[in-house]
mmCIF file of C-alpha atoms and ligand atoms in Angstrom:
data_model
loop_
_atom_site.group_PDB
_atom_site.id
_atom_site.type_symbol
_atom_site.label_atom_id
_atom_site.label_comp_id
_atom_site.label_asym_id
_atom_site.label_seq_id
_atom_site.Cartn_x
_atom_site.Cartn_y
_atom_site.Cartn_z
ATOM 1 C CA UNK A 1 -14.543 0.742 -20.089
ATOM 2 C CA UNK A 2 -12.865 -0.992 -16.991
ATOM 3 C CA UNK A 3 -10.194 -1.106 -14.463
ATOM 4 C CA UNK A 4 -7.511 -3.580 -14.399
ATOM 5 C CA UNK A 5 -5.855 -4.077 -11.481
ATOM 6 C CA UNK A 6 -1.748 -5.506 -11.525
ATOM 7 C CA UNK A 7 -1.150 -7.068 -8.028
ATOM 8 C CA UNK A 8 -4.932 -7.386 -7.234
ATOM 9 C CA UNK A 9 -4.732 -10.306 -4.930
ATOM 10 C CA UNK A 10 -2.742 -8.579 -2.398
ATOM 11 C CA UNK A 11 -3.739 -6.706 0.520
ATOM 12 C CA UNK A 12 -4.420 -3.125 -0.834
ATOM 13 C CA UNK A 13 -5.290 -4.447 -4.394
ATOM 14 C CA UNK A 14 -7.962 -6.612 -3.038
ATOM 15 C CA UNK A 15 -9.364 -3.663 -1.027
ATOM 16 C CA UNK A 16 -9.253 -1.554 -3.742
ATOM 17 C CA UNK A 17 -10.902 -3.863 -6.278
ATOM 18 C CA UNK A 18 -13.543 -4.240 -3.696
ATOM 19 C CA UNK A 19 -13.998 -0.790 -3.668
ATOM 20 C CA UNK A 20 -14.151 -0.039 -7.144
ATOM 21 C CA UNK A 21 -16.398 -3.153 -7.447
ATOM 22 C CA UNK A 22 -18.891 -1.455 -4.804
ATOM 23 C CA UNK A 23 -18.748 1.727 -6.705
ATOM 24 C CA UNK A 24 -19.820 -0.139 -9.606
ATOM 25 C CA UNK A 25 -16.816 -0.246 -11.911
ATOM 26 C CA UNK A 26 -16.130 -3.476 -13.972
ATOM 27 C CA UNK A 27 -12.223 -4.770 -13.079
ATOM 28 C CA UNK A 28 -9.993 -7.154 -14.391
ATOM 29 C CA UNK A 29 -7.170 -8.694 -11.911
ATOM 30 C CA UNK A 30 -3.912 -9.319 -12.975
ATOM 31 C CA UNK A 31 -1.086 -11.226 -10.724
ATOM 32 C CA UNK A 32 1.320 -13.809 -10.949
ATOM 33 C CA UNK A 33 0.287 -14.460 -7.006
ATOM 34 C CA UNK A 34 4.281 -14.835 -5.956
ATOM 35 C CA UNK A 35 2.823 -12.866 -2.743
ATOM 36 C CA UNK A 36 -0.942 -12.249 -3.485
ATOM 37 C CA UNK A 37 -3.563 -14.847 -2.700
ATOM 38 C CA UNK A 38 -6.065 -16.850 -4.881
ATOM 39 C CA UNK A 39 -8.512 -16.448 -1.720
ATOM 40 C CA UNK A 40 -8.027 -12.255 -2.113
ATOM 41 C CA UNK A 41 -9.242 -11.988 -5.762
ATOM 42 C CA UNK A 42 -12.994 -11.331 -5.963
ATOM 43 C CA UNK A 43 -15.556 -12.094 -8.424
ATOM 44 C CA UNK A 44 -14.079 -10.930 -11.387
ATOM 45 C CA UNK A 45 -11.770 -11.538 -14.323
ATOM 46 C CA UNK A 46 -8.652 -12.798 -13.315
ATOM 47 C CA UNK A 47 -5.457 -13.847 -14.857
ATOM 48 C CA UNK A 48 -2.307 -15.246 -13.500
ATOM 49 C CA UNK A 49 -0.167 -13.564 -15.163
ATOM 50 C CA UNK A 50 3.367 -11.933 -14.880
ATOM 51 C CA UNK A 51 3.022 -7.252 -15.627
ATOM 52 C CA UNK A 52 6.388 -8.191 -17.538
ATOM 53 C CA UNK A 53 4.363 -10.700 -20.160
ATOM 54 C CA UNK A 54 3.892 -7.713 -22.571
ATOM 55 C CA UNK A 55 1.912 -9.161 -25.285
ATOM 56 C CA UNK A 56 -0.637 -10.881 -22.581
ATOM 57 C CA UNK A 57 -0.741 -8.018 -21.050
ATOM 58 C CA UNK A 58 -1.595 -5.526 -24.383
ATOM 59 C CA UNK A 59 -3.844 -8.315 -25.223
ATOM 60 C CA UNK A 60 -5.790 -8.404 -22.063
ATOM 61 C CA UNK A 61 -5.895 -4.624 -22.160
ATOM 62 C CA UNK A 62 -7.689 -4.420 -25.597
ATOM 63 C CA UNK A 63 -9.646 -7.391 -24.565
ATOM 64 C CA UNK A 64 -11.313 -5.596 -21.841
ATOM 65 C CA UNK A 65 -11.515 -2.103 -23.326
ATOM 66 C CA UNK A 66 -9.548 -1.100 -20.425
ATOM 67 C CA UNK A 67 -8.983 2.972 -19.957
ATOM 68 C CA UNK A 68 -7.187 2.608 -15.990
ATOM 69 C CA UNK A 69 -4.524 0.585 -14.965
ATOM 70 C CA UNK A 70 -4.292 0.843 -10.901
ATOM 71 C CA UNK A 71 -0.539 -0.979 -10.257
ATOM 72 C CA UNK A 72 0.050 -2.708 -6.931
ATOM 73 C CA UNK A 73 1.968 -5.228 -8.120
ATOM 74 C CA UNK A 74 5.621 -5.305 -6.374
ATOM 75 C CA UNK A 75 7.686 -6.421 -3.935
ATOM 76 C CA UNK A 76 7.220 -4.231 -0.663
ATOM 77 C CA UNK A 77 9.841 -5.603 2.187
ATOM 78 C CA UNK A 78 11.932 -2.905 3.198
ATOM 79 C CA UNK A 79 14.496 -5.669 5.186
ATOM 80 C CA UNK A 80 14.303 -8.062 2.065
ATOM 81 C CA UNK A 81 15.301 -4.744 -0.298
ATOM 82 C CA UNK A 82 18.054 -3.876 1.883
ATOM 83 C CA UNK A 83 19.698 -7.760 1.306
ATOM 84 C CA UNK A 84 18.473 -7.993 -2.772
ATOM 85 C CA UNK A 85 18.720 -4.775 -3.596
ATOM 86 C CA UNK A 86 18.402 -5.979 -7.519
ATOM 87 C CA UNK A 87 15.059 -8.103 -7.124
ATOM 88 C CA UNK A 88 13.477 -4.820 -6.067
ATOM 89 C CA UNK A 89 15.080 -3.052 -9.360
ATOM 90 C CA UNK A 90 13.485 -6.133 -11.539
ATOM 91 C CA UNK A 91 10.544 -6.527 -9.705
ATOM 92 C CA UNK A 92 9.533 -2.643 -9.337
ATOM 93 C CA UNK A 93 11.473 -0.549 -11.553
ATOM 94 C CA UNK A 94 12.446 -3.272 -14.900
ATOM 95 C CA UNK A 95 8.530 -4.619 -15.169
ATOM 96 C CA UNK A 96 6.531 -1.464 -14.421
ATOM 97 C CA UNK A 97 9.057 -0.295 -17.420
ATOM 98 C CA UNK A 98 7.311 -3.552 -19.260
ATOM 99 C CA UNK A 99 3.387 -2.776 -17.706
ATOM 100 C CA UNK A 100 3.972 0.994 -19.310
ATOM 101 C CA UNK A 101 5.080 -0.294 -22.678
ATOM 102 C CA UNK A 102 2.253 -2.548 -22.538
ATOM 103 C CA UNK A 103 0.022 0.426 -21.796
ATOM 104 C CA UNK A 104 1.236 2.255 -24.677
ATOM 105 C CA UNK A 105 0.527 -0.206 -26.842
ATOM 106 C CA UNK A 106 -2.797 -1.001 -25.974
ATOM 107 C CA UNK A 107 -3.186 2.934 -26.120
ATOM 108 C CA UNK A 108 -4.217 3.262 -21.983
ATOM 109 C CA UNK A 109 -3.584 6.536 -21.007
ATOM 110 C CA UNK A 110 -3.992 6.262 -17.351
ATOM 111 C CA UNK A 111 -2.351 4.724 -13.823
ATOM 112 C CA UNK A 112 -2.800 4.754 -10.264
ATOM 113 C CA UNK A 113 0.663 3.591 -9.044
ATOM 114 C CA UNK A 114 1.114 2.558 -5.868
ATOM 115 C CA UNK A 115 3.867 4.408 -3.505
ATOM 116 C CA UNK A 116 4.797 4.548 -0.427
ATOM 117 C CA UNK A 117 6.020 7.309 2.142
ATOM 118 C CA UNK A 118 9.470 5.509 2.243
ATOM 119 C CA UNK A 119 10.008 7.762 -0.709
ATOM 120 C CA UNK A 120 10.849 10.613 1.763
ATOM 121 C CA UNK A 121 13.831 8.634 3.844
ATOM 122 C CA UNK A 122 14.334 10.174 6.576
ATOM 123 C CA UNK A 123 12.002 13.468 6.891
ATOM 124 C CA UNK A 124 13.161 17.163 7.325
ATOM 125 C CA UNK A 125 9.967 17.720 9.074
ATOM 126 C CA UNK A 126 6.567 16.344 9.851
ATOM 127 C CA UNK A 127 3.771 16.601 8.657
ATOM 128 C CA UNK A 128 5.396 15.401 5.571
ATOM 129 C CA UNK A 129 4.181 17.649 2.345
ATOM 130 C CA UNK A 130 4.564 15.950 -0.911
ATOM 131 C CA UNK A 131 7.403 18.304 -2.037
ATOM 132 C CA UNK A 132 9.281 17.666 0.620
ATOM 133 C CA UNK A 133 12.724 16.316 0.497
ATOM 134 C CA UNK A 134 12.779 12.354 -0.861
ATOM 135 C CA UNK A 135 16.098 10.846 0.006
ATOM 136 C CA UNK A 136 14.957 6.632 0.354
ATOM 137 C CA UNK A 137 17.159 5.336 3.163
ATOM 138 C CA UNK A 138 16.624 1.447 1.522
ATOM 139 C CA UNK A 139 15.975 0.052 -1.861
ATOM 140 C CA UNK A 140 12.206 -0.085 -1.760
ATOM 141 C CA UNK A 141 11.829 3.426 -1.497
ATOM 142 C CA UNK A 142 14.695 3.825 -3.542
ATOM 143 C CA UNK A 143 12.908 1.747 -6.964
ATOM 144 C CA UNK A 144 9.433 3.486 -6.099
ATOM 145 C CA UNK A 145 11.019 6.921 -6.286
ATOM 146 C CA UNK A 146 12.705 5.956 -9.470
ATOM 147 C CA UNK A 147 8.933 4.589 -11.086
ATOM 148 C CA UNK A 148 7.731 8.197 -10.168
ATOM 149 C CA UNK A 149 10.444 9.425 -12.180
ATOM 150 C CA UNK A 150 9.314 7.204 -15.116
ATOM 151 C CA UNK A 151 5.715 8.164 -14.884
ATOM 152 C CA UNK A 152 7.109 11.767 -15.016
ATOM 153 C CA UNK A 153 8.694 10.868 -18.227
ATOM 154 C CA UNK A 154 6.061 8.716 -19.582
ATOM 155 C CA UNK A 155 3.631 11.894 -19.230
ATOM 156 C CA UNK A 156 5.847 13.848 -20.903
ATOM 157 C CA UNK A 157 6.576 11.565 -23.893
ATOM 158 C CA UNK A 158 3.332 9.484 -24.200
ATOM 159 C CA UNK A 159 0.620 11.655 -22.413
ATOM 160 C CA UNK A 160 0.360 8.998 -20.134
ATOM 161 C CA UNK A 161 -1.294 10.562 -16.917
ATOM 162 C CA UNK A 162 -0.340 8.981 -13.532
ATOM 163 C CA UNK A 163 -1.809 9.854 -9.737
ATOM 164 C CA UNK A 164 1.105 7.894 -7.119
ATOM 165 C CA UNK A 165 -0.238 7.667 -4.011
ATOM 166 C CA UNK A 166 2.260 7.789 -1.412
ATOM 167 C CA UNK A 167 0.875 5.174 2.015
ATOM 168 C CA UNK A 168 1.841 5.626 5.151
ATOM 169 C CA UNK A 169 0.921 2.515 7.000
ATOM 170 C CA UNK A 170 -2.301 0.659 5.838
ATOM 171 C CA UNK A 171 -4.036 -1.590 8.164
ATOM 172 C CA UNK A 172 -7.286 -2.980 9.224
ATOM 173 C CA UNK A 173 -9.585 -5.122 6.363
ATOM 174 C CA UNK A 174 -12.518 -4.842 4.866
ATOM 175 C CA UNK A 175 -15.176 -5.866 7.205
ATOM 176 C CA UNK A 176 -18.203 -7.937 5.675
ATOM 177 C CA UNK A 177 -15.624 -9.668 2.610
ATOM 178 C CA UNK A 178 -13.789 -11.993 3.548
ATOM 179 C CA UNK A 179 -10.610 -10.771 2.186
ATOM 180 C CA UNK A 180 -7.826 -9.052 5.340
ATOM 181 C CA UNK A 181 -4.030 -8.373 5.451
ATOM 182 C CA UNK A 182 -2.039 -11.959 4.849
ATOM 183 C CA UNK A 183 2.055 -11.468 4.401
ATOM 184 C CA UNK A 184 3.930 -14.179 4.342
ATOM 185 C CA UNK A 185 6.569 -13.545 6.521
ATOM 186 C CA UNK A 186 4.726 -10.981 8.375
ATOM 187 C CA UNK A 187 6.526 -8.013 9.603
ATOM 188 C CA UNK A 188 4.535 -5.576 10.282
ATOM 189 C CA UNK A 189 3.321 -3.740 13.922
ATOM 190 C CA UNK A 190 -0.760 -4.554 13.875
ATOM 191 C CA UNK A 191 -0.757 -7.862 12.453
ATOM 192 C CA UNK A 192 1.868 -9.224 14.810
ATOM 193 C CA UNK A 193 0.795 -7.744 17.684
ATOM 194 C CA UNK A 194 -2.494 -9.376 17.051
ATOM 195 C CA UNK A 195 -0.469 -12.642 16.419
ATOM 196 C CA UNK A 196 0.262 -12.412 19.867
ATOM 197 C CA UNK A 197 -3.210 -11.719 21.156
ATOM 198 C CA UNK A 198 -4.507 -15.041 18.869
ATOM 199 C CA UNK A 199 -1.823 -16.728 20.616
ATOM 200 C CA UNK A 200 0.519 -17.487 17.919
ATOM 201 C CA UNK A 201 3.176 -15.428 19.066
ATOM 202 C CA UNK A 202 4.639 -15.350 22.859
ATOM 203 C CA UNK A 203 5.194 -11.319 22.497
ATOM 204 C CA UNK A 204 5.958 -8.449 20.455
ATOM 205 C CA UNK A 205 8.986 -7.088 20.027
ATOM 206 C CA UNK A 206 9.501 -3.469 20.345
ATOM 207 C CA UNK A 207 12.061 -2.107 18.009
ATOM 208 C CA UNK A 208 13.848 0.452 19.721
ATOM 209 C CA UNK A 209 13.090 3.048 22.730
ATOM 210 C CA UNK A 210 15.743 5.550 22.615
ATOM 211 C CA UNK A 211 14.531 7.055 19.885
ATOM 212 C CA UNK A 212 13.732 11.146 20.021
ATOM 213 C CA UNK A 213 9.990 10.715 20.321
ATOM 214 C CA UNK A 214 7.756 11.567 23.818
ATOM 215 C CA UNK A 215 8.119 7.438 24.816
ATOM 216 C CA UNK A 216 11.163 6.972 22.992
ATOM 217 C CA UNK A 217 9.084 4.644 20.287
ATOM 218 C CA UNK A 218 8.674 5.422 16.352
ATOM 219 C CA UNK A 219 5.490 7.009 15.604
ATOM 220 C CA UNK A 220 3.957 6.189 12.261
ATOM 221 C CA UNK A 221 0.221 7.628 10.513
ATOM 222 C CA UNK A 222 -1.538 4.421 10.106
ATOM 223 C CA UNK A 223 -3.883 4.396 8.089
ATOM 224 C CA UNK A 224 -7.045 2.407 7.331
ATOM 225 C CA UNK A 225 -6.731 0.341 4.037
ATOM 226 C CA UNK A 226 -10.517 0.891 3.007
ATOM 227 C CA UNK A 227 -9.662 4.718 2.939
ATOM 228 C CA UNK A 228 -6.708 4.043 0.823
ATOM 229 C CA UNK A 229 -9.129 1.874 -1.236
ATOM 230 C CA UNK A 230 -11.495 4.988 -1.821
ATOM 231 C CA UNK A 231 -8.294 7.934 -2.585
ATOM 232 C CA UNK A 232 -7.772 4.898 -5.616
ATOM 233 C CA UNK A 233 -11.328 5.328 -6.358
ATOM 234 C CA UNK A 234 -11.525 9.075 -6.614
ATOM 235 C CA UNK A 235 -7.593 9.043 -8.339
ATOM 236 C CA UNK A 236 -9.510 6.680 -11.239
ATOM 237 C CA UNK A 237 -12.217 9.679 -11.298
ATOM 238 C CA UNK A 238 -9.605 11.968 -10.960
ATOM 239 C CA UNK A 239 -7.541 10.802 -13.813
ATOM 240 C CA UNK A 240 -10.985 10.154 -16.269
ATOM 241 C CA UNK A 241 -11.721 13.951 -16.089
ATOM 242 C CA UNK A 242 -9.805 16.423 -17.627
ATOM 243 C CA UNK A 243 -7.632 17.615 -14.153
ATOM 244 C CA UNK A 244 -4.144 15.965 -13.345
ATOM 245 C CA UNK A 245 -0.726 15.471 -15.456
ATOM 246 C CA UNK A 246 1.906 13.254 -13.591
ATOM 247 C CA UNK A 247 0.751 13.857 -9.484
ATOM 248 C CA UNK A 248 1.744 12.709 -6.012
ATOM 249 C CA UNK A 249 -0.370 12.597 -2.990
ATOM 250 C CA UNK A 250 -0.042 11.489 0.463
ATOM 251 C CA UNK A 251 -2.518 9.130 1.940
ATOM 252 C CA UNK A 252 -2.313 9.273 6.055
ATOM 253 C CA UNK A 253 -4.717 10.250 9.203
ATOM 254 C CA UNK A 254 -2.152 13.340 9.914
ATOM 255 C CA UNK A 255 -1.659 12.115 13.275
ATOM 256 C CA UNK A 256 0.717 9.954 14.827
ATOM 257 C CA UNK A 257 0.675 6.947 17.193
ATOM 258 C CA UNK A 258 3.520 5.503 18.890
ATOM 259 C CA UNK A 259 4.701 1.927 18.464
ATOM 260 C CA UNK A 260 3.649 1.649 22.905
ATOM 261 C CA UNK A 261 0.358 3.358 22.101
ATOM 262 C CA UNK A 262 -0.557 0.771 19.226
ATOM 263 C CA UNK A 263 0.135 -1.974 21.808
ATOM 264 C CA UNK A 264 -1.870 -0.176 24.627
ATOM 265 C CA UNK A 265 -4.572 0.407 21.810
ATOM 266 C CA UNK A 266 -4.650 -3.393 20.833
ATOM 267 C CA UNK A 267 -4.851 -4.211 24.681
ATOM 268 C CA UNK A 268 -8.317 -2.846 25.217
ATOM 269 C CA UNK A 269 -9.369 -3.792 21.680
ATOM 270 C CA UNK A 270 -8.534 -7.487 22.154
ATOM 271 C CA UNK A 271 -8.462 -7.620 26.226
ATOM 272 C CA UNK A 272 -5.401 -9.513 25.827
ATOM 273 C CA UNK A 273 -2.297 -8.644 27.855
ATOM 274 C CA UNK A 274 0.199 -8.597 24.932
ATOM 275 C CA UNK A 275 3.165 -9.184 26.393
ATOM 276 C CA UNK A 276 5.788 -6.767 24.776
ATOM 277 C CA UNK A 277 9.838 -6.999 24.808
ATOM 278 C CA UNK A 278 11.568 -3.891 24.487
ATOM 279 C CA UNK A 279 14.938 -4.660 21.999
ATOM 280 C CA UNK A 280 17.321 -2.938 19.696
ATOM 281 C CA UNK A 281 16.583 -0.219 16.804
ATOM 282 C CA UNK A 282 15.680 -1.640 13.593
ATOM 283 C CA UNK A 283 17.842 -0.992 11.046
ATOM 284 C CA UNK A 284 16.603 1.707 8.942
ATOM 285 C CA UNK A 285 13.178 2.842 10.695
ATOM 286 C CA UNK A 286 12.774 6.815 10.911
ATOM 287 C CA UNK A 287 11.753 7.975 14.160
ATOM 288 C CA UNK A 288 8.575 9.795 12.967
ATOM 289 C CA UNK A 289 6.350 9.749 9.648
ATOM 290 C CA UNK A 290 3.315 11.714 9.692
ATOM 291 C CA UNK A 291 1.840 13.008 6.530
ATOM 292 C CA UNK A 292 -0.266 15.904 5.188
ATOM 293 C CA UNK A 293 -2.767 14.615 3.432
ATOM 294 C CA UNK A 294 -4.226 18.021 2.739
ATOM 295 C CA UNK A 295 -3.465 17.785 -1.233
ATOM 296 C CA UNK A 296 -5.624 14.437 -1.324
ATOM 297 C CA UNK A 297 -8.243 16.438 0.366
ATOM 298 C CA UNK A 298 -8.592 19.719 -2.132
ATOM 299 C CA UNK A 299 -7.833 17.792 -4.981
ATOM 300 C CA UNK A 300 -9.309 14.231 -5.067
ATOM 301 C CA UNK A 301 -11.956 15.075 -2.609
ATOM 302 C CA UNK A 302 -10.941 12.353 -0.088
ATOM 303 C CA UNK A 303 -11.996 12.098 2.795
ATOM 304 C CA UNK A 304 -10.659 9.053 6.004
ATOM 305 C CA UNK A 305 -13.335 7.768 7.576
ATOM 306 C CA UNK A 306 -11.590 5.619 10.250
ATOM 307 C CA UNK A 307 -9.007 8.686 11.756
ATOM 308 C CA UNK A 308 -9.599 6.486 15.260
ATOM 309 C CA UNK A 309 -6.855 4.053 15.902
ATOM 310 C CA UNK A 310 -8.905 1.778 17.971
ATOM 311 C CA UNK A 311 -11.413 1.296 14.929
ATOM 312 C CA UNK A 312 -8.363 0.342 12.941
ATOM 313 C CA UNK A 313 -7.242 -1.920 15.038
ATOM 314 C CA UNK A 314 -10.833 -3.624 15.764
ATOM 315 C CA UNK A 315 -11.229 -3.779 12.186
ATOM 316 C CA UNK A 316 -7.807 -5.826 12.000
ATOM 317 C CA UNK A 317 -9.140 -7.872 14.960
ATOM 318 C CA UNK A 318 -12.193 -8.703 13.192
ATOM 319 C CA UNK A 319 -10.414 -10.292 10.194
ATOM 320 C CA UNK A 320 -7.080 -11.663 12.413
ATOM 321 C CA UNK A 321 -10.139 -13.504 14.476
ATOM 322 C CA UNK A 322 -12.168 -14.829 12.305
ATOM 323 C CA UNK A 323 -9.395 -15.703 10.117
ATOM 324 C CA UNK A 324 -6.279 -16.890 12.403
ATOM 325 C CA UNK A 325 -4.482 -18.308 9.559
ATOM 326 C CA UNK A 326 -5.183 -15.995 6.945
ATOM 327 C CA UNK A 327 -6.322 -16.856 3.733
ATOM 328 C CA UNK A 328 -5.694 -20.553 4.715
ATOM 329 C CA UNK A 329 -8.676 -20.679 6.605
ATOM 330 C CA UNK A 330 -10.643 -20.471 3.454
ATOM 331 C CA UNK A 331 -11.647 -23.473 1.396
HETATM 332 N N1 UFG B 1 7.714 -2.554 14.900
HETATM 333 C C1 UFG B 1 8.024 -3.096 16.134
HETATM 334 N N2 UFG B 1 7.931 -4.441 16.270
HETATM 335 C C2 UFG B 1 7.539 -5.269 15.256
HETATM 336 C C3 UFG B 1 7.218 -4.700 14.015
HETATM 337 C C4 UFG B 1 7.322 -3.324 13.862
HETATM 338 O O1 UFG B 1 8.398 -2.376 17.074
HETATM 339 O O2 UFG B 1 7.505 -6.482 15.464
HETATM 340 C C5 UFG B 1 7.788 -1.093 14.737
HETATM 341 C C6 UFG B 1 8.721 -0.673 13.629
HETATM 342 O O3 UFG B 1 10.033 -0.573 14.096
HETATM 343 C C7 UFG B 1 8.104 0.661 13.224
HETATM 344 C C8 UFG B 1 6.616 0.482 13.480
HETATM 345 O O4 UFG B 1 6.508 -0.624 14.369
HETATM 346 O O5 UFG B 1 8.581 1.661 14.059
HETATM 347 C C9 UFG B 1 5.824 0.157 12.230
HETATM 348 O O6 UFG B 1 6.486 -0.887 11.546
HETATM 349 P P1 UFG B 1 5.858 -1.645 10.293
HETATM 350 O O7 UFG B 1 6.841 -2.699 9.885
HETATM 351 O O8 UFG B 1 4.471 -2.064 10.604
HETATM 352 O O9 UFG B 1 5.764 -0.516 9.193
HETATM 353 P P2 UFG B 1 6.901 0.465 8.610
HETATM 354 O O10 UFG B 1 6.585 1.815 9.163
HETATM 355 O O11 UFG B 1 8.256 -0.047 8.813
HETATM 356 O O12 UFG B 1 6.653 0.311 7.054
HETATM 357 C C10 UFG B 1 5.547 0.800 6.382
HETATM 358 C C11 UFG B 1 5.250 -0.064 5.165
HETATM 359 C C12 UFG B 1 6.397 -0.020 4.214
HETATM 360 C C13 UFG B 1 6.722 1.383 3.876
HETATM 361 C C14 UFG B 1 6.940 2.202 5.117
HETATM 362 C C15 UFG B 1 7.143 3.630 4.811
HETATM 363 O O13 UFG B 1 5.008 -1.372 5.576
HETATM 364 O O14 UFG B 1 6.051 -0.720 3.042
HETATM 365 O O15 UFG B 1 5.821 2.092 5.971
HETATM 366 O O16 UFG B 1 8.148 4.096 5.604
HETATM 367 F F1 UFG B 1 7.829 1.452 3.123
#
């Protein structure tokens, strides 16, 4: 019995295979590494290969006895999805179609898929509950919506159980492996306001201050990405025993931190000044996005351990500084 893991040299994959690895579970590592990196994928199986190569794919299944696929792999730019809204439809919706075929035929029952609170759009309310209102505001969302839908009706046809776990925003890295968050471009809040502190960047931007929020900055749940590692953990657990169907959950702290409260955070974690420059709204970003995470809590028995913002960001540090140039400063 093992645990293959589609998009396992990214930055949650890798985290996740380390935790399942830790936990004792033997995984396999699929991905065609058009955004992963060689450096991220650990000491096990591996194959470079593409989720929409079905026969590989069946083959590599049986091969391995595997009994739970856990599926990062995708593209994940909101921005990008906005300007190719059809890569996002290939890439997410057309070759998970091609992974759950593959599944079928190898006769695997069983997926973690990875989601993502842009699911919900903009939200009615906040804390977000899982059966709240999902209305995607960009493509991404959009084509991660519509693979929920499939696993719905892959449940119903196939028996093929599914737990989507619905991020909020994952950061920080692992700690003692040397494996962190590496996107090329990067766009996201932590890792470029770190950029800054390394020196790499002159400031951060600030998208937007007019927005309706106590210091007129989004507020986002971040998240640490070892504690989304362990909800995949428990969802593989989850999905083993007889509980579950076709389920959502939310993964997030439940508490929300401003885009000027991450900088002042990442000031007294890196006693840099950060220099930050206060600009226009980008396009698309809801003001606020909190979740519940109560569900994951009753149900899969998970439990955060980093809820403190200033141990994610330290933990970012830690990798960002030792690591300035990502997964190019291994050799
Ligand atoms: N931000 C800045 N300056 C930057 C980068 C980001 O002010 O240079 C702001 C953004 O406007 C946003 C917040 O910081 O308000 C967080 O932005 P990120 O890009 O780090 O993360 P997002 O909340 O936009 O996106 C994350 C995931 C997506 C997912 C989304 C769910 O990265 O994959 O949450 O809404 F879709």
């Amino acid at each position: 019995m093992a645990v293959l893991v589609t998009g396992g040299a990214g930055y949650i994959g890798s985290h996740t295979v380390a935790e399942l690895i830790e936990h004792g579970e033997k995984v396999v590592v699929a991905d065609n590494l058009s955004t992963g990196h060689k450096g991220a994928v650990l000491d096990v199986p591996f194959y470079a290969v593409d989720i929409r190569d079905s026969e590989e794919m069946t083959a590599l299944m049986q091969r391995h006895d595997i009994d739970t696929v856990v599926h990062f792999a995708a593209n994940s730019l909101v921005g990008e999805s906005v300007q190719d809204p059809l890569k996002y439809y290939e890439n997410n919706v057309a070759a998970t179609a091609k992974l759950l075929s593959a599944m079928v035929k190898a006769n695997v029952k069983k997926v973690v898929f990875s989601s993502t609170a842009a699911v919900y759009g903009e939200p009615e309310r906040t804390p977000i509950e899982e059966s709240d209102e999902k209305e995607p505001t960009n493509p991404y969302g959009e084509t991660k919506l519509a693979i929920e839908k499939m696993l719905d009706w892959s449940y119903k046809a196939y028996g093929l159980k599914s737990i989507r776990l619905r991020y909020f925003n994952a950061a920080g890295a692992h700690g003692t492996l040397p494996i962190g968050e590496d996107h090329r471009p990067e766009t996201h809040l932590i890792p470029i306001i770190l950029q800054v502190a390394l020196g790499q960047r002159e400031a951060v931007s600030v998208f937007g201050t007019d927005y309706p929020t106590p210091d007129g900055t989004c507020i986002r749940d971040y998240i640490h990405v070892m504690d989304l590692a362990s909800a995949h953990r428990l969802a593989v657990h989850r999905l083993r025993s007889e509980e579950g169907g076709a389920e959502s959950f939310n993964l997030g702290n439940g508490s929300g931190f401003s885009v000027k409260e991450v900088i002042e955070v990442a000031r007294a974690v890196t006693g840099h000044a950060i220099p930050a420059i206060e600009v226009e709204r980008r396009a698309g970003d809801p003001a606020a996005l909190v979740a519940s995470s109560d569900q994951a809590r009753r149900l899969l028995g998970w439990q955060p351990e980093y809820a403190d913002m200033s141990a994610i960001v330290s933990s970012a540090w830690a990798w960002h500084s030792s690591h300035p140039h990502g997964y190019d400063d291994e050799t």
